[in-house]
PDB file of C-alpha atoms in Angstrom:
ATOM      1  CA  UNK A1093      10.509   9.627  22.833  1.00 91.00           C
ATOM      2  CA  UNK A1094       7.976   9.194  20.177  1.00 90.00           C
ATOM      3  CA  UNK A1095       9.157   8.276  16.770  1.00 93.00           C
ATOM      4  CA  UNK A1096       5.757   8.637  14.517  1.00 93.00           C
ATOM      5  CA  UNK A1097       5.755   7.687  10.785  1.00 94.00           C
ATOM      6  CA  UNK A1098       4.439  10.169   8.770  1.00 96.00           C
ATOM      7  CA  UNK A1099       5.261  10.130   5.254  1.00 98.00           C
ATOM      8  CA  UNK A1100       6.426   7.910   2.971  1.00 98.00           C
ATOM      9  CA  UNK A1101       8.021   9.008  -0.354  1.00 98.00           C
ATOM     10  CA  UNK A1102       6.996   7.100  -3.366  1.00 98.00           C
ATOM     11  CA  UNK A1103       9.077   7.138  -7.005  1.00 98.00           C
ATOM     12  CA  UNK A1104       6.339   7.651  -9.923  1.00 98.00           C
ATOM     13  CA  UNK A1105       7.174   8.202 -13.018  1.00 98.00           C
ATOM     14  CA  UNK A1106       3.790  10.375 -14.055  1.00 98.00           C
ATOM     15  CA  UNK A1107       2.436  12.715 -11.469  1.00 98.00           C
ATOM     16  CA  UNK A1108      -0.689  13.122 -12.724  1.00 98.00           C
ATOM     17  CA  UNK A1109      -1.290   9.381 -13.456  1.00 98.00           C
ATOM     18  CA  UNK A1110      -0.255   8.237  -9.937  1.00 98.00           C
ATOM     19  CA  UNK A1111      -2.337  11.270  -8.358  1.00 98.00           C
ATOM     20  CA  UNK A1112      -5.350   9.674  -9.962  1.00 98.00           C
ATOM     21  CA  UNK A1113      -4.723   6.306  -8.970  1.00 98.00           C
ATOM     22  CA  UNK A1114      -4.710   7.025  -5.412  1.00 98.00           C
ATOM     23  CA  UNK A1115      -7.364   9.569  -5.487  1.00 98.00           C
ATOM     24  CA  UNK A1116      -9.570   6.747  -7.128  1.00 98.00           C
ATOM     25  CA  UNK A1117      -8.319   4.381  -4.420  1.00 98.00           C
ATOM     26  CA  UNK A1118      -9.744   6.810  -1.851  1.00 98.00           C
ATOM     27  CA  UNK A1119      -6.602   8.360  -0.784  1.00 98.00           C
ATOM     28  CA  UNK A1120      -7.287  12.146   0.379  1.00 98.00           C
ATOM     29  CA  UNK A1121      -5.483  14.778  -1.333  1.00 98.00           C
ATOM     30  CA  UNK A1122      -3.965  16.996   1.339  1.00 98.00           C
ATOM     31  CA  UNK A1123      -1.471  18.962  -1.037  1.00 97.00           C
ATOM     32  CA  UNK A1124      -0.731  19.452  -4.649  1.00 98.00           C
ATOM     33  CA  UNK A1125       1.911  21.997  -5.232  1.00 98.00           C
ATOM     34  CA  UNK A1126       4.267  23.203  -8.092  1.00 97.00           C
ATOM     35  CA  UNK A1127       6.994  25.557  -6.889  1.00 96.00           C
ATOM     36  CA  UNK A1128       9.033  25.606 -10.122  1.00 97.00           C
ATOM     37  CA  UNK A1129       9.294  23.782 -13.304  1.00 96.00           C
ATOM     38  CA  UNK A1130      11.701  21.335 -11.667  1.00 96.00           C
ATOM     39  CA  UNK A1131       9.557  21.025  -8.281  1.00 98.00           C
ATOM     40  CA  UNK A1132       6.136  19.604  -7.654  1.00 98.00           C
ATOM     41  CA  UNK A1133       4.723  18.056  -4.636  1.00 98.00           C
ATOM     42  CA  UNK A1134       1.650  15.835  -4.344  1.00 98.00           C
ATOM     43  CA  UNK A1135       0.637  14.764  -0.461  1.00 98.00           C
ATOM     44  CA  UNK A1136      -2.101  12.375  -0.169  1.00 98.00           C
ATOM     45  CA  UNK A1137      -3.489  10.250   2.904  1.00 98.00           C
ATOM     46  CA  UNK A1138      -5.167   7.010   2.914  1.00 98.00           C
ATOM     47  CA  UNK A1139      -8.833   6.519   4.690  1.00 96.00           C
ATOM     48  CA  UNK A1140      -8.041   6.317   8.471  1.00 95.00           C
ATOM     49  CA  UNK A1141      -4.558   6.798   8.377  1.00 96.00           C
ATOM     50  CA  UNK A1142      -1.741   8.921  10.436  1.00 95.00           C
ATOM     51  CA  UNK A1143       0.799   8.193   7.689  1.00 97.00           C
ATOM     52  CA  UNK A1144       0.440   9.788   4.426  1.00 98.00           C
ATOM     53  CA  UNK A1145       2.323   9.551   0.868  1.00 98.00           C
ATOM     54  CA  UNK A1146       4.184  11.890  -0.665  1.00 98.00           C
ATOM     55  CA  UNK A1147       5.681  12.028  -4.680  1.00 98.00           C
ATOM     56  CA  UNK A1148       6.035  14.627  -7.220  1.00 98.00           C
ATOM     57  CA  UNK A1149       8.507  16.188  -9.871  1.00 97.00           C
ATOM     58  CA  UNK A1150      11.951  16.776  -8.045  1.00 97.00           C
ATOM     59  CA  UNK A1151      11.120  14.945  -4.981  1.00 97.00           C
ATOM     60  CA  UNK A1152      13.146  11.450  -5.216  1.00 97.00           C
ATOM     61  CA  UNK A1153      15.590   9.703  -7.204  1.00 96.00           C
ATOM     62  CA  UNK A1154      14.732   6.161  -6.881  1.00 97.00           C
ATOM     63  CA  UNK A1155      13.271   4.300  -9.766  1.00 97.00           C
ATOM     64  CA  UNK A1156       9.731   4.703 -10.243  1.00 97.00           C
ATOM     65  CA  UNK A1157       8.103   1.373  -8.643  1.00 95.00           C
ATOM     66  CA  UNK A1158      10.822   0.633  -6.661  1.00 94.00           C
ATOM     67  CA  UNK A1159       8.878   1.100  -3.369  1.00 95.00           C
ATOM     68  CA  UNK A1160       7.447  -2.505  -2.034  1.00 91.00           C
ATOM     69  CA  UNK A1161       6.237  -3.745   0.897  1.00 88.00           C
ATOM     70  CA  UNK A1162       3.986  -1.001   1.929  1.00 94.00           C
ATOM     71  CA  UNK A1163       1.181  -2.222   4.012  1.00 93.00           C
ATOM     72  CA  UNK A1164      -2.274  -0.649   4.801  1.00 96.00           C
ATOM     73  CA  UNK A1165      -4.244  -2.247   7.580  1.00 96.00           C
ATOM     74  CA  UNK A1166      -7.950  -3.248   7.308  1.00 97.00           C
ATOM     75  CA  UNK A1167     -10.138  -5.114   9.695  1.00 96.00           C
ATOM     76  CA  UNK A1168     -11.587  -6.808   7.090  1.00 97.00           C
ATOM     77  CA  UNK A1169      -9.322  -7.941   4.169  1.00 97.00           C
ATOM     78  CA  UNK A1170     -12.180  -8.915   1.858  1.00 98.00           C
ATOM     79  CA  UNK A1171     -14.372  -6.075   1.998  1.00 98.00           C
ATOM     80  CA  UNK A1172     -11.198  -3.669   1.770  1.00 98.00           C
ATOM     81  CA  UNK A1173      -9.990  -5.558  -1.363  1.00 98.00           C
ATOM     82  CA  UNK A1174     -13.986  -5.360  -2.658  1.00 98.00           C
ATOM     83  CA  UNK A1175     -14.173  -1.669  -2.153  1.00 98.00           C
ATOM     84  CA  UNK A1176     -10.686  -0.960  -4.231  1.00 98.00           C
ATOM     85  CA  UNK A1177     -12.223  -2.987  -7.227  1.00 98.00           C
ATOM     86  CA  UNK A1178     -15.288  -1.354  -7.364  1.00 98.00           C
ATOM     87  CA  UNK A1179     -13.078   1.552  -7.772  1.00 98.00           C
ATOM     88  CA  UNK A1180     -11.215   0.080 -10.459  1.00 97.00           C
ATOM     89  CA  UNK A1181      -8.184  -0.617  -8.669  1.00 97.00           C
ATOM     90  CA  UNK A1182      -6.592  -4.093  -9.545  1.00 96.00           C
ATOM     91  CA  UNK A1183      -6.191  -6.161  -6.673  1.00 95.00           C
ATOM     92  CA  UNK A1184      -4.990  -9.768  -6.062  1.00 93.00           C
ATOM     93  CA  UNK A1185      -6.979 -12.332  -4.738  1.00 94.00           C
ATOM     94  CA  UNK A1186      -7.285 -12.688  -0.685  1.00 94.00           C
ATOM     95  CA  UNK A1187      -4.702 -15.193   0.233  1.00 90.00           C
ATOM     96  CA  UNK A1188      -2.868 -16.158   3.415  1.00 87.00           C
ATOM     97  CA  UNK A1189       0.689 -17.174   3.650  1.00 77.00           C
ATOM     98  CA  UNK A1190       1.865 -20.557   4.188  1.00 73.00           C
ATOM     99  CA  UNK A1191       4.540 -19.992   6.816  1.00 66.00           C
ATOM    100  CA  UNK A1192       3.406 -17.840   9.380  1.00 62.00           C
ATOM    101  CA  UNK A1193       1.906 -14.661  10.420  1.00 56.00           C
ATOM    102  CA  UNK A1194       3.630 -12.010   7.880  1.00 57.00           C
ATOM    103  CA  UNK A1195       3.815 -12.102   4.272  1.00 53.00           C
ATOM    104  CA  UNK A1196       7.524 -10.954   3.010  1.00 53.00           C
ATOM    105  CA  UNK A1197       6.773 -11.837  -0.610  1.00 53.00           C
ATOM    106  CA  UNK A1198       5.807  -9.163  -3.169  1.00 54.00           C
ATOM    107  CA  UNK A1199       5.826  -9.282  -6.767  1.00 55.00           C
ATOM    108  CA  UNK A1200       6.482  -5.909  -9.153  1.00 48.00           C
ATOM    109  CA  UNK A1201       6.970  -6.098 -12.779  1.00 46.00           C
ATOM    110  CA  UNK A1202       8.883  -9.234 -13.937  1.00 47.00           C
ATOM    111  CA  UNK A1203       9.970  -9.778 -10.277  1.00 47.00           C
ATOM    112  CA  UNK A1204       8.886 -12.088  -7.634  1.00 53.00           C
ATOM    113  CA  UNK A1205      10.052 -12.124  -3.895  1.00 51.00           C
ATOM    114  CA  UNK A1206       8.982 -14.902  -2.219  1.00 58.00           C
ATOM    115  CA  UNK A1207      10.835 -17.512   0.476  1.00 61.00           C
ATOM    116  CA  UNK A1208      10.324 -21.055   0.289  1.00 61.00           C
ATOM    117  CA  UNK A1209       7.835 -20.633   3.072  1.00 61.00           C
ATOM    118  CA  UNK A1210       5.753 -17.881   1.710  1.00 68.00           C
ATOM    119  CA  UNK A1211       3.790 -19.498  -0.685  1.00 75.00           C
ATOM    120  CA  UNK A1212       0.256 -17.855  -1.152  1.00 78.00           C
ATOM    121  CA  UNK A1213      -2.689 -20.333  -0.010  1.00 84.00           C
ATOM    122  CA  UNK A1214      -5.897 -18.880  -1.639  1.00 90.00           C
ATOM    123  CA  UNK A1215      -8.369 -17.482   0.685  1.00 92.00           C
ATOM    124  CA  UNK A1216      -8.082 -15.475   4.132  1.00 93.00           C
ATOM    125  CA  UNK A1217      -6.598 -17.625   6.979  1.00 91.00           C
ATOM    126  CA  UNK A1218      -8.890 -20.186   8.076  1.00 91.00           C
ATOM    127  CA  UNK A1219      -9.086 -19.126  11.689  1.00 90.00           C
ATOM    128  CA  UNK A1220      -9.285 -15.294  10.671  1.00 88.00           C
ATOM    129  CA  UNK A1221      -5.942 -14.595  12.547  1.00 87.00           C
ATOM    130  CA  UNK A1222      -5.078 -11.258  12.692  1.00 87.00           C
ATOM    131  CA  UNK A1223      -2.358 -10.459  10.952  1.00 86.00           C
ATOM    132  CA  UNK A1224      -2.353 -13.268   8.460  1.00 88.00           C
ATOM    133  CA  UNK A1225      -4.765 -12.382   5.479  1.00 92.00           C
ATOM    134  CA  UNK A1226      -3.344 -10.152   2.561  1.00 91.00           C
ATOM    135  CA  UNK A1227      -4.195  -8.971  -0.660  1.00 93.00           C
ATOM    136  CA  UNK A1228      -1.729  -6.964  -2.816  1.00 92.00           C
ATOM    137  CA  UNK A1229      -1.908  -4.463  -5.678  1.00 95.00           C
ATOM    138  CA  UNK A1230       0.516  -1.788  -7.272  1.00 96.00           C
ATOM    139  CA  UNK A1231      -0.068   1.714  -8.636  1.00 97.00           C
ATOM    140  CA  UNK A1232       0.686   2.107 -12.200  1.00 98.00           C
ATOM    141  CA  UNK A1233       4.369   2.623 -11.726  1.00 97.00           C
ATOM    142  CA  UNK A1234       4.809  -0.796  -9.855  1.00 95.00           C
ATOM    143  CA  UNK A1235       4.986   0.645  -6.286  1.00 96.00           C
ATOM    144  CA  UNK A1236       3.545  -2.814  -4.278  1.00 94.00           C
ATOM    145  CA  UNK A1237       1.113  -2.381  -1.457  1.00 94.00           C
ATOM    146  CA  UNK A1238      -0.272  -5.038   0.973  1.00 92.00           C
ATOM    147  CA  UNK A1239      -3.646  -4.953   2.371  1.00 94.00           C
ATOM    148  CA  UNK A1240      -3.190  -7.037   5.640  1.00 93.00           C
ATOM    149  CA  UNK A1241      -6.443  -7.637   7.787  1.00 94.00           C
ATOM    150  CA  UNK A1242      -5.974  -6.921  11.610  1.00 93.00           C
ATOM    151  CA  UNK A1243      -8.996  -7.412  13.985  1.00 91.00           C
ATOM    152  CA  UNK A1244      -7.183  -7.516  17.013  1.00 88.00           C
ATOM    153  CA  UNK A1245      -3.760  -6.052  17.709  1.00 83.00           C
ATOM    154  CA  UNK A1246      -1.054  -7.459  19.534  1.00 76.00           C
ATOM    155  CA  UNK A1247      -0.011  -5.901  22.980  1.00 79.00           C
ATOM    156  CA  UNK A1248       1.277  -2.060  23.219  1.00 74.00           C
ATOM    157  CA  UNK A1249       0.435  -1.513  19.520  1.00 69.00           C
TER     158      UNK A1249
END
């Protein structure tokens, strides 16, 4: 049985503002349909991704900005960060995690969620180990994204 993740639903407060942000970030516009005064669905896909995002009016009851730890995998985190910055997206500096290969920590609004071994160390992982270098950004509502550099996948991926 194949189980393919294809869509992530994001909670946003302003559909047009979110749509503009994600288009500016380079996401492809797939669908923008208004079905009624209470229901609008916007569907976008990150470049090169098989998984898309949707948001809109009447789509989800979660608090805007509550989606965290959304990973975008890139082959060069410094290059991806630079491209987003040139598009006007505020992105953290590149960092690696003191405790290992998977950065679990994130920040959104006034909240900082990190364990004691998850200190951010400036710059990419010194060995450029796959899965070990990151940059983060948030959409206008605070939904949190992580750029993660992977140049060589684990077996079976």
